[in-house]
């Protein structure tokens, strides 16, 4: 049996990673998604090991110290990370694993897991990304401009990825990602 | 406008290159197929520049001398080759070009056109290839054994290709090749 492949979907904030990722879950129910570890409290209905691996701050710190995370970040006082063990076990069992993640996290995963397949989701144009960030609603122009600067920096990171997929239409974007998954399984690794 | 890509479909004799290639023509009518040059006489209904570029032996020799062929071979007293010019013009116009070819020819194209995408069509198993070669009918066991030796040598060449596609079912094989075409257009070239 051959090992599975790690697919990492990433891209600037506002590009539609979450939407594309959710649609892929429906179209490819056999695809296993990475489960993050977090120190935040479980919300009603969230199941440990399904939605997240819930950890105490101490446990999370130990995971960092023992290099058990492919990447991690802090967000509003809580830690979030990708446990390497869950990825490794899924791949060893011959299954692919799919990880949807911010650009900074993806760059860290590249360092620790260069054999992964890194897909960068891009907006049809920079203007379109600006529209999407503005139409989210309540943010001030300062916040939006700040996000645009971050997005421009993140677009610069695209060159480090294996593939870029334009998110012009959700159906097309998903079809491209599904094609990448099939093609990568046909690839002769040298 | 971005340049097109050259896709080369190849594989051992008996693997079903012709069948897969014909099915792809139906499924992807927009794909432009490479037109070979040949010194053999046109058959009834064959059109110069569509079925083949028909050449005299002198003209063909000049094409060889002037490095105008990506590869060429002799077969029952006639020459067959892939004109580089037709490939270049198609790619420059932003279109992909598809070339179905024997393994020896593909290896020569790799040398002259390493930026091509090389796809190796494989039988589901070596036994299956043996069955297919035997079931072609009238050949003696000597001929079949000889072909199997050639096929085994050709299978060894797979490692030089970019992708291997199993021809288990024609529909699946075509879907894999179509996926490779889509994925290659998403690839970030470094």
mmCIF file of C-alpha atoms in Angstrom:
data_model
loop_
_atom_site.group_PDB
_atom_site.id
_atom_site.type_symbol
_atom_site.label_atom_id
_atom_site.label_comp_id
_atom_site.label_asym_id
_atom_site.label_seq_id
_atom_site.Cartn_x
_atom_site.Cartn_y
_atom_site.Cartn_z
ATOM 1 C CA UNK A 1 0.000 0.000 0.000
ATOM 2 C CA UNK A 2 1.309 3.441 -0.860
ATOM 3 C CA UNK A 3 1.369 6.311 1.592
ATOM 4 C CA UNK A 4 -1.187 9.099 1.356
ATOM 5 C CA UNK A 5 -0.363 12.681 0.464
ATOM 6 C CA UNK A 6 -0.718 15.865 2.499
ATOM 7 C CA UNK A 7 -2.554 18.635 0.629
ATOM 8 C CA UNK A 8 -2.341 22.123 2.090
ATOM 9 C CA UNK A 9 -4.847 24.734 0.921
ATOM 10 C CA UNK A 10 -3.863 28.263 1.797
ATOM 11 C CA UNK A 11 -4.136 31.819 0.540
ATOM 12 C CA UNK A 12 -4.699 35.384 1.680
ATOM 13 C CA UNK A 13 -7.497 36.355 4.030
ATOM 14 C CA UNK A 14 -10.734 36.968 2.118
ATOM 15 C CA UNK A 15 -9.893 34.710 -0.824
ATOM 16 C CA UNK A 16 -12.499 32.107 0.104
ATOM 17 C CA UNK A 17 -10.444 29.240 1.590
ATOM 18 C CA UNK A 18 -13.213 28.278 3.999
ATOM 19 C CA UNK A 19 -15.908 28.218 1.308
ATOM 20 C CA UNK A 20 -13.821 26.180 -1.130
ATOM 21 C CA UNK A 21 -12.751 23.832 1.637
ATOM 22 C CA UNK A 22 -16.373 23.281 2.772
ATOM 23 C CA UNK A 23 -17.498 22.571 -0.809
ATOM 24 C CA UNK A 24 -14.638 20.057 -1.230
ATOM 25 C CA UNK A 25 -15.774 18.256 1.917
ATOM 26 C CA UNK A 26 -19.150 17.715 0.253
ATOM 27 C CA UNK A 27 -17.671 16.664 -3.101
ATOM 28 C CA UNK A 28 -14.976 14.417 -1.662
ATOM 29 C CA UNK A 29 -16.386 12.945 1.573
ATOM 30 C CA UNK A 30 -13.566 10.369 1.619
ATOM 31 C CA UNK A 31 -10.956 13.097 2.109
ATOM 32 C CA UNK A 32 -9.709 13.291 5.690
ATOM 33 C CA UNK A 33 -9.300 16.785 7.094
ATOM 34 C CA UNK A 34 -6.594 17.672 9.569
ATOM 35 C CA UNK A 35 -7.898 18.255 13.102
ATOM 36 C CA UNK A 36 -6.315 21.185 14.942
ATOM 37 C CA UNK A 37 -5.253 21.261 18.548
ATOM 38 C CA UNK A 38 -6.454 24.255 20.551
ATOM 39 C CA UNK A 39 -6.400 25.648 24.074
ATOM 40 C CA UNK A 40 -9.775 27.339 23.706
ATOM 41 C CA UNK A 41 -12.833 25.938 25.485
ATOM 42 C CA UNK A 42 -15.061 23.528 23.522
ATOM 43 C CA UNK A 43 -18.306 25.094 22.363
ATOM 44 C CA UNK A 44 -21.633 23.266 22.730
ATOM 45 C CA UNK A 45 -21.695 20.243 20.456
ATOM 46 C CA UNK A 46 -17.970 20.277 19.656
ATOM 47 C CA UNK A 47 -16.361 16.865 20.036
ATOM 48 C CA UNK A 48 -12.747 16.283 21.097
ATOM 49 C CA UNK A 49 -10.808 14.645 18.265
ATOM 50 C CA UNK A 50 -13.452 15.589 15.709
ATOM 51 C CA UNK A 51 -13.733 19.385 15.713
ATOM 52 C CA UNK A 52 -10.515 19.961 17.641
ATOM 53 C CA UNK A 53 -8.133 18.246 19.990
ATOM 54 C CA UNK A 54 -8.840 20.256 23.146
ATOM 55 C CA UNK A 55 -5.708 20.859 25.214
ATOM 56 C CA UNK A 56 -4.803 22.733 28.369
ATOM 57 C CA UNK A 57 -2.207 25.487 28.088
ATOM 58 C CA UNK A 58 0.303 23.150 29.734
ATOM 59 C CA UNK A 59 -0.430 20.316 27.336
ATOM 60 C CA UNK A 60 -0.155 22.667 24.377
ATOM 61 C CA UNK A 61 3.179 24.010 25.630
ATOM 62 C CA UNK A 62 4.477 20.447 25.888
ATOM 63 C CA UNK A 63 3.398 19.777 22.292
ATOM 64 C CA UNK A 64 5.386 22.839 21.195
ATOM 65 C CA UNK A 65 8.432 21.845 23.248
ATOM 66 C CA UNK A 66 8.389 18.269 21.916
ATOM 67 C CA UNK A 67 8.061 19.420 18.282
ATOM 68 C CA UNK A 68 4.679 17.724 18.022
ATOM 69 C CA UNK A 69 3.111 20.505 15.945
ATOM 70 C CA UNK A 70 3.667 21.208 12.241
ATOM 71 C CA UNK A 71 2.730 24.824 12.946
ATOM 72 C CA UNK A 72 0.942 26.823 15.623
ATOM 73 C CA UNK A 73 -0.253 30.349 16.245
ATOM 74 C CA UNK A 74 -1.938 32.435 18.915
ATOM 75 C CA UNK A 75 -5.308 34.050 18.298
ATOM 76 C CA UNK A 76 -7.172 36.141 20.897
ATOM 77 C CA UNK A 77 -5.334 34.553 23.795
ATOM 78 C CA UNK A 78 -5.666 30.947 22.661
ATOM 79 C CA UNK A 79 -3.309 28.664 20.811
ATOM 80 C CA UNK A 80 -4.144 26.728 17.663
ATOM 81 C CA UNK A 81 -1.866 24.212 15.966
ATOM 82 C CA UNK A 82 -1.598 21.253 13.602
ATOM 83 C CA UNK A 83 -0.584 18.011 15.382
ATOM 84 C CA UNK A 84 2.036 16.187 13.354
ATOM 85 C CA UNK A 85 0.975 12.824 14.780
ATOM 86 C CA UNK A 86 -2.547 12.911 13.303
ATOM 87 C CA UNK A 87 -1.099 13.818 9.881
ATOM 88 C CA UNK A 88 1.538 11.070 10.059
ATOM 89 C CA UNK A 89 -0.926 8.380 11.140
ATOM 90 C CA UNK A 90 -3.384 9.271 8.367
ATOM 91 C CA UNK A 91 -0.661 9.180 5.703
ATOM 92 C CA UNK A 92 0.813 5.927 7.018
ATOM 93 C CA UNK A 93 -2.650 4.335 6.747
ATOM 94 C CA UNK A 94 -2.532 5.181 3.020
ATOM 95 C CA UNK A 95 -5.020 8.047 3.192
ATOM 96 C CA UNK A 96 -4.643 11.608 1.969
ATOM 97 C CA UNK A 97 -5.020 14.410 4.457
ATOM 98 C CA UNK A 98 -6.263 17.902 3.729
ATOM 99 C CA UNK A 99 -5.238 20.985 5.665
ATOM 100 C CA UNK A 100 -6.794 24.442 5.223
ATOM 101 C CA UNK A 101 -4.624 27.082 6.794
ATOM 102 C CA UNK A 102 -3.413 30.694 6.792
ATOM 103 C CA UNK A 103 -0.346 31.628 4.739
ATOM 104 C CA UNK A 104 1.985 32.042 7.724
ATOM 105 C CA UNK A 105 1.045 28.581 8.985
ATOM 106 C CA UNK A 106 1.481 27.024 5.547
ATOM 107 C CA UNK A 107 5.001 28.435 5.285
ATOM 108 C CA UNK A 108 5.862 26.739 8.590
ATOM 109 C CA UNK A 109 4.348 23.437 7.417
ATOM 110 C CA UNK A 110 6.546 23.703 4.278
ATOM 111 C CA UNK A 111 9.628 23.748 6.480
ATOM 112 C CA UNK A 112 8.606 20.725 8.550
ATOM 113 C CA UNK A 113 6.831 18.800 5.817
ATOM 114 C CA UNK A 114 8.316 19.742 2.428
ATOM 115 C CA UNK A 115 6.863 16.606 0.772
ATOM 116 C CA UNK A 116 3.373 18.113 1.186
ATOM 117 C CA UNK A 117 1.501 19.505 -1.815
ATOM 118 C CA UNK A 118 0.978 23.232 -1.309
ATOM 119 C CA UNK A 119 -1.919 24.903 -3.092
ATOM 120 C CA UNK A 120 -2.309 28.673 -3.058
ATOM 121 C CA UNK A 121 -5.837 29.959 -3.600
ATOM 122 C CA UNK A 122 -5.749 33.315 -5.398
ATOM 123 C CA UNK A 123 -8.407 35.933 -6.047
ATOM 124 C CA UNK A 124 -9.286 36.555 -9.726
ATOM 125 C CA UNK A 125 -7.638 39.970 -9.222
ATOM 126 C CA UNK A 126 -6.310 42.165 -6.433
ATOM 127 C CA UNK A 127 -9.323 44.481 -6.947
ATOM 128 C CA UNK A 128 -11.672 41.560 -6.433
ATOM 129 C CA UNK A 129 -9.962 40.738 -3.125
ATOM 130 C CA UNK A 130 -10.373 44.369 -2.053
ATOM 131 C CA UNK A 131 -14.101 44.160 -2.890
ATOM 132 C CA UNK A 132 -14.495 40.968 -0.905
ATOM 133 C CA UNK A 133 -12.742 42.381 2.155
ATOM 134 C CA UNK A 134 -14.820 45.602 1.962
ATOM 135 C CA UNK A 135 -18.105 43.755 1.511
ATOM 136 C CA UNK A 136 -17.567 41.803 4.693
ATOM 137 C CA UNK A 137 -19.244 44.798 6.231
ATOM 138 C CA UNK A 138 -18.480 46.526 9.442
ATOM 139 C CA UNK A 139 -14.738 47.157 9.293
ATOM 140 C CA UNK A 140 -13.311 50.672 9.065
ATOM 141 C CA UNK A 141 -11.265 51.731 6.026
ATOM 142 C CA UNK A 142 -8.137 51.568 8.215
ATOM 143 C CA UNK A 143 -8.801 47.909 9.022
ATOM 144 C CA UNK A 144 -9.485 47.161 5.361
ATOM 145 C CA UNK A 145 -6.325 48.949 4.209
ATOM 146 C CA UNK A 146 -4.306 47.085 6.789
ATOM 147 C CA UNK A 147 -5.773 43.789 5.569
ATOM 148 C CA UNK A 148 -4.960 44.730 1.984
ATOM 149 C CA UNK A 149 -1.325 45.317 2.934
ATOM 150 C CA UNK A 150 -1.205 41.926 4.637
ATOM 151 C CA UNK A 151 -2.915 40.319 1.600
ATOM 152 C CA UNK A 152 -0.369 41.905 -0.763
ATOM 153 C CA UNK A 153 2.476 40.486 1.367
ATOM 154 C CA UNK A 154 0.783 37.090 1.392
ATOM 155 C CA UNK A 155 0.317 37.084 -2.404
ATOM 156 C CA UNK A 156 4.100 37.500 -2.588
ATOM 157 C CA UNK A 157 4.430 34.120 -0.844
ATOM 158 C CA UNK A 158 2.678 32.305 -3.709
ATOM 159 C CA UNK A 159 5.999 31.550 -5.395
ATOM 160 C CA UNK A 160 6.865 29.133 -2.589
ATOM 161 C CA UNK A 161 3.823 26.965 -3.329
ATOM 162 C CA UNK A 162 3.435 24.067 -5.800
ATOM 163 C CA UNK A 163 0.159 25.207 -7.366
ATOM 164 C CA UNK A 164 -1.963 28.314 -7.645
ATOM 165 C CA UNK A 165 -5.702 27.939 -8.077
ATOM 166 C CA UNK A 166 -7.833 30.921 -9.039
ATOM 167 C CA UNK A 167 -11.043 31.171 -7.029
ATOM 168 C CA UNK A 168 -13.119 32.705 -9.796
ATOM 169 C CA UNK A 169 -15.991 30.234 -9.466
ATOM 170 C CA UNK A 170 -16.300 27.788 -6.613
ATOM 171 C CA UNK A 171 -17.090 24.887 -8.947
ATOM 172 C CA UNK A 172 -14.048 25.567 -11.111
ATOM 173 C CA UNK A 173 -11.776 26.091 -8.104
ATOM 174 C CA UNK A 174 -12.889 22.752 -6.626
ATOM 175 C CA UNK A 175 -12.452 20.982 -9.962
ATOM 176 C CA UNK A 176 -8.890 22.308 -10.178
ATOM 177 C CA UNK A 177 -8.082 21.111 -6.667
ATOM 178 C CA UNK A 178 -9.639 17.693 -7.342
ATOM 179 C CA UNK A 179 -7.518 17.496 -10.520
ATOM 180 C CA UNK A 180 -4.383 18.359 -8.561
ATOM 181 C CA UNK A 181 -5.170 15.548 -6.107
ATOM 182 C CA UNK A 182 -5.596 13.017 -8.943
ATOM 183 C CA UNK A 183 -2.516 14.262 -10.823
ATOM 184 C CA UNK A 184 -0.324 14.171 -7.708
ATOM 185 C CA UNK A 185 -1.198 10.495 -7.289
ATOM 186 C CA UNK A 186 0.005 9.852 -10.850
ATOM 187 C CA UNK A 187 3.222 11.808 -10.333
ATOM 188 C CA UNK A 188 6.480 9.910 -10.541
ATOM 189 C CA UNK A 189 8.482 10.981 -7.501
ATOM 190 C CA UNK A 190 12.216 11.227 -8.240
ATOM 191 C CA UNK B 1 -1.437 35.372 -22.753
ATOM 192 C CA UNK B 2 0.453 32.432 -21.363
ATOM 193 C CA UNK B 3 2.126 29.801 -23.525
ATOM 194 C CA UNK B 4 0.560 26.397 -24.014
ATOM 195 C CA UNK B 5 2.022 23.155 -22.720
ATOM 196 C CA UNK B 6 3.277 20.103 -24.597
ATOM 197 C CA UNK B 7 1.795 16.838 -23.279
ATOM 198 C CA UNK B 8 3.457 13.630 -24.435
ATOM 199 C CA UNK B 9 1.548 10.361 -24.009
ATOM 200 C CA UNK B 10 3.723 7.310 -24.334
ATOM 201 C CA UNK B 11 4.091 3.758 -23.066
ATOM 202 C CA UNK B 12 4.968 0.237 -24.131
ATOM 203 C CA UNK B 13 3.500 -1.376 -27.210
ATOM 204 C CA UNK B 14 0.131 -2.973 -26.435
ATOM 205 C CA UNK B 15 -0.716 -0.717 -23.500
ATOM 206 C CA UNK B 16 -3.513 1.078 -25.345
ATOM 207 C CA UNK B 17 -1.988 4.476 -26.218
ATOM 208 C CA UNK B 18 -3.985 4.705 -29.443
ATOM 209 C CA UNK B 19 -7.308 3.869 -27.791
ATOM 210 C CA UNK B 20 -6.806 6.308 -24.908
ATOM 211 C CA UNK B 21 -5.610 8.999 -27.288
ATOM 212 C CA UNK B 22 -8.655 8.538 -29.560
ATOM 213 C CA UNK B 23 -11.028 8.742 -26.570
ATOM 214 C CA UNK B 24 -9.301 11.928 -25.370
ATOM 215 C CA UNK B 25 -9.827 13.495 -28.806
ATOM 216 C CA UNK B 26 -13.561 12.967 -28.340
ATOM 217 C CA UNK B 27 -13.609 14.230 -24.752
ATOM 218 C CA UNK B 28 -11.339 17.220 -25.340
ATOM 219 C CA UNK B 29 -11.991 18.370 -28.918
ATOM 220 C CA UNK B 30 -10.183 21.651 -28.208
ATOM 221 C CA UNK B 31 -6.872 19.812 -27.681
ATOM 222 C CA UNK B 32 -4.539 20.156 -30.656
ATOM 223 C CA UNK B 33 -2.715 16.993 -31.673
ATOM 224 C CA UNK B 34 0.778 17.040 -33.076
ATOM 225 C CA UNK B 35 0.909 16.286 -36.825
ATOM 226 C CA UNK B 36 3.782 14.024 -37.883
ATOM 227 C CA UNK B 37 5.937 14.426 -40.964
ATOM 228 C CA UNK B 38 6.371 11.298 -43.085
ATOM 229 C CA UNK B 39 7.947 10.158 -46.316
ATOM 230 C CA UNK B 40 5.268 7.570 -46.976
ATOM 231 C CA UNK B 41 2.695 8.121 -49.733
ATOM 232 C CA UNK B 42 -0.630 9.682 -48.730
ATOM 233 C CA UNK B 43 -3.503 7.215 -48.631
ATOM 234 C CA UNK B 44 -6.885 8.033 -50.128
ATOM 235 C CA UNK B 45 -8.554 10.785 -48.144
ATOM 236 C CA UNK B 46 -5.450 11.806 -46.190
ATOM 237 C CA UNK B 47 -4.835 15.549 -46.212
ATOM 238 C CA UNK B 48 -1.399 17.171 -46.065
ATOM 239 C CA UNK B 49 -1.033 19.171 -42.825
ATOM 240 C CA UNK B 50 -3.993 17.373 -41.209
ATOM 241 C CA UNK B 51 -3.160 13.654 -41.139
ATOM 242 C CA UNK B 52 0.525 14.115 -41.865
ATOM 243 C CA UNK B 53 2.950 16.555 -43.401
ATOM 244 C CA UNK B 54 3.908 14.583 -46.503
ATOM 245 C CA UNK B 55 7.575 14.989 -47.419
ATOM 246 C CA UNK B 56 9.961 13.609 -50.020
ATOM 247 C CA UNK B 57 12.988 11.696 -48.733
ATOM 248 C CA UNK B 58 15.129 14.737 -49.623
ATOM 249 C CA UNK B 59 12.871 17.121 -47.731
ATOM 250 C CA UNK B 60 12.839 14.805 -44.712
ATOM 251 C CA UNK B 61 16.632 14.529 -44.755
ATOM 252 C CA UNK B 62 16.869 18.334 -44.757
ATOM 253 C CA UNK B 63 14.540 18.496 -41.747
ATOM 254 C CA UNK B 64 16.849 16.078 -39.922
ATOM 255 C CA UNK B 65 19.992 18.009 -40.916
ATOM 256 C CA UNK B 66 18.486 21.337 -39.862
ATOM 257 C CA UNK B 67 17.327 19.971 -36.466
ATOM 258 C CA UNK B 68 13.699 20.617 -37.394
ATOM 259 C CA UNK B 69 12.410 17.403 -35.799
ATOM 260 C CA UNK B 70 11.920 16.719 -32.087
ATOM 261 C CA UNK B 71 12.342 13.012 -32.892
ATOM 262 C CA UNK B 72 12.156 10.720 -35.891
ATOM 263 C CA UNK B 73 12.292 7.013 -36.700
ATOM 264 C CA UNK B 74 12.241 4.695 -39.666
ATOM 265 C CA UNK B 75 9.473 2.150 -40.088
ATOM 266 C CA UNK B 76 9.233 -0.262 -43.053
ATOM 267 C CA UNK B 77 11.371 1.924 -45.285
ATOM 268 C CA UNK B 78 9.677 5.223 -44.489
ATOM 269 C CA UNK B 79 10.538 8.008 -42.084
ATOM 270 C CA UNK B 80 8.203 9.460 -39.491
ATOM 271 C CA UNK B 81 8.982 12.447 -37.278
ATOM 272 C CA UNK B 82 7.614 15.241 -35.089
ATOM 273 C CA UNK B 83 8.179 18.698 -36.604
ATOM 274 C CA UNK B 84 9.366 21.102 -33.929
ATOM 275 C CA UNK B 85 7.922 24.090 -35.790
ATOM 276 C CA UNK B 86 4.290 22.926 -35.526
ATOM 277 C CA UNK B 87 4.734 22.308 -31.784
ATOM 278 C CA UNK B 88 6.380 25.706 -31.237
ATOM 279 C CA UNK B 89 3.739 27.623 -33.184
ATOM 280 C CA UNK B 90 0.886 25.932 -31.329
ATOM 281 C CA UNK B 91 2.444 26.672 -27.935
ATOM 282 C CA UNK B 92 3.267 30.291 -28.860
ATOM 283 C CA UNK B 93 -0.393 30.798 -29.798
ATOM 284 C CA UNK B 94 -1.249 29.851 -26.199
ATOM 285 C CA UNK B 95 -2.622 26.391 -27.034
ATOM 286 C CA UNK B 96 -1.657 23.033 -25.582
ATOM 287 C CA UNK B 97 -0.394 20.358 -27.916
ATOM 288 C CA UNK B 98 -0.747 16.625 -27.453
ATOM 289 C CA UNK B 99 1.674 14.060 -28.798
ATOM 290 C CA UNK B 100 1.110 10.298 -28.701
ATOM 291 C CA UNK B 101 4.331 8.467 -29.369
ATOM 292 C CA UNK B 102 6.439 5.350 -28.797
ATOM 293 C CA UNK B 103 8.806 5.246 -25.804
ATOM 294 C CA UNK B 104 12.003 5.640 -27.840
ATOM 295 C CA UNK B 105 10.579 8.747 -29.524
ATOM 296 C CA UNK B 106 9.404 10.201 -26.213
ATOM 297 C CA UNK B 107 12.901 9.843 -24.741
ATOM 298 C CA UNK B 108 14.273 11.870 -27.679
ATOM 299 C CA UNK B 109 11.584 14.544 -27.213
ATOM 300 C CA UNK B 110 12.617 14.761 -23.529
ATOM 301 C CA UNK B 111 16.129 15.710 -24.602
ATOM 302 C CA UNK B 112 15.042 18.411 -27.040
ATOM 303 C CA UNK B 113 11.998 19.626 -25.127
ATOM 304 C CA UNK B 114 12.488 18.975 -21.395
ATOM 305 C CA UNK B 115 9.754 21.486 -20.469
ATOM 306 C CA UNK B 116 7.171 19.055 -21.915
ATOM 307 C CA UNK B 117 4.907 17.041 -19.616
ATOM 308 C CA UNK B 118 5.662 13.348 -20.080
ATOM 309 C CA UNK B 119 2.940 10.831 -19.265
ATOM 310 C CA UNK B 120 3.665 7.105 -19.227
ATOM 311 C CA UNK B 121 0.679 4.853 -19.806
ATOM 312 C CA UNK B 122 1.122 1.577 -17.906
ATOM 313 C CA UNK B 123 -0.737 -1.719 -18.020
ATOM 314 C CA UNK B 124 -2.534 -2.714 -14.786
ATOM 315 C CA UNK B 125 0.085 -5.492 -14.545
ATOM 316 C CA UNK B 126 2.818 -7.077 -16.640
ATOM 317 C CA UNK B 127 0.617 -10.190 -17.009
ATOM 318 C CA UNK B 128 -2.184 -8.036 -18.404
ATOM 319 C CA UNK B 129 0.211 -6.616 -21.022
ATOM 320 C CA UNK B 130 1.222 -10.164 -21.963
ATOM 321 C CA UNK B 131 -2.465 -11.073 -22.391
ATOM 322 C CA UNK B 132 -3.089 -8.045 -24.565
ATOM 323 C CA UNK B 133 -0.102 -8.747 -26.799
ATOM 324 C CA UNK B 134 -1.105 -12.433 -27.121
ATOM 325 C CA UNK B 135 -4.732 -11.650 -27.862
ATOM 326 C CA UNK B 136 -3.782 -9.448 -30.788
ATOM 327 C CA UNK B 137 -3.936 -12.747 -32.621
ATOM 328 C CA UNK B 138 -1.736 -14.075 -35.325
ATOM 329 C CA UNK B 139 1.783 -13.596 -33.925
ATOM 330 C CA UNK B 140 4.011 -16.556 -33.074
ATOM 331 C CA UNK B 141 5.169 -17.100 -29.486
ATOM 332 C CA UNK B 142 8.641 -15.937 -30.566
ATOM 333 C CA UNK B 143 7.246 -12.611 -31.719
ATOM 334 C CA UNK B 144 5.231 -12.251 -28.523
ATOM 335 C CA UNK B 145 8.211 -13.104 -26.323
ATOM 336 C CA UNK B 146 10.323 -10.620 -28.228
ATOM 337 C CA UNK B 147 7.673 -7.942 -27.710
ATOM 338 C CA UNK B 148 7.509 -8.755 -24.004
ATOM 339 C CA UNK B 149 11.268 -8.229 -23.707
ATOM 340 C CA UNK B 150 10.936 -4.871 -25.453
ATOM 341 C CA UNK B 151 7.962 -3.972 -23.232
ATOM 342 C CA UNK B 152 9.950 -4.865 -20.098
ATOM 343 C CA UNK B 153 12.786 -2.593 -21.258
ATOM 344 C CA UNK B 154 10.291 0.163 -22.006
ATOM 345 C CA UNK B 155 8.654 -0.153 -18.564
ATOM 346 C CA UNK B 156 12.123 0.523 -17.151
ATOM 347 C CA UNK B 157 12.014 3.939 -18.862
ATOM 348 C CA UNK B 158 8.984 5.026 -16.823
ATOM 349 C CA UNK B 159 11.213 6.619 -14.187
ATOM 350 C CA UNK B 160 12.223 9.328 -16.671
ATOM 351 C CA UNK B 161 8.630 10.503 -17.063
ATOM 352 C CA UNK B 162 6.663 13.033 -15.004
ATOM 353 C CA UNK B 163 3.520 10.938 -14.525
ATOM 354 C CA UNK B 164 2.396 7.331 -14.807
ATOM 355 C CA UNK B 165 -1.219 6.605 -15.637
ATOM 356 C CA UNK B 166 -2.611 3.098 -15.257
ATOM 357 C CA UNK B 167 -4.777 2.060 -18.196
ATOM 358 C CA UNK B 168 -7.126 -0.148 -16.177
ATOM 359 C CA UNK B 169 -10.309 1.412 -17.539
ATOM 360 C CA UNK B 170 -10.351 3.800 -20.475
ATOM 361 C CA UNK B 171 -12.661 6.242 -18.658
ATOM 362 C CA UNK B 172 -10.417 6.374 -15.595
ATOM 363 C CA UNK B 173 -7.251 6.652 -17.673
ATOM 364 C CA UNK B 174 -8.721 9.597 -19.599
ATOM 365 C CA UNK B 175 -9.905 11.259 -16.394
ATOM 366 C CA UNK B 176 -6.387 10.998 -14.958
ATOM 367 C CA UNK B 177 -4.861 12.541 -18.069
ATOM 368 C CA UNK B 178 -7.448 15.340 -18.100
ATOM 369 C CA UNK B 179 -6.626 15.977 -14.423
ATOM 370 C CA UNK B 180 -2.918 16.130 -15.216
ATOM 371 C CA UNK B 181 -3.627 18.726 -17.926
ATOM 372 C CA UNK B 182 -5.652 20.890 -15.513
ATOM 373 C CA UNK B 183 -3.128 20.483 -12.672
ATOM 374 C CA UNK B 184 -0.165 21.354 -14.910
ATOM 375 C CA UNK B 185 -1.860 24.640 -15.766
ATOM 376 C CA UNK B 186 -2.123 25.426 -12.041
ATOM 377 C CA UNK B 187 1.513 24.486 -11.375
ATOM 378 C CA UNK B 188 3.840 27.237 -10.210
ATOM 379 C CA UNK B 189 6.947 26.933 -12.393
ATOM 380 C CA UNK B 190 10.117 27.746 -10.478
#
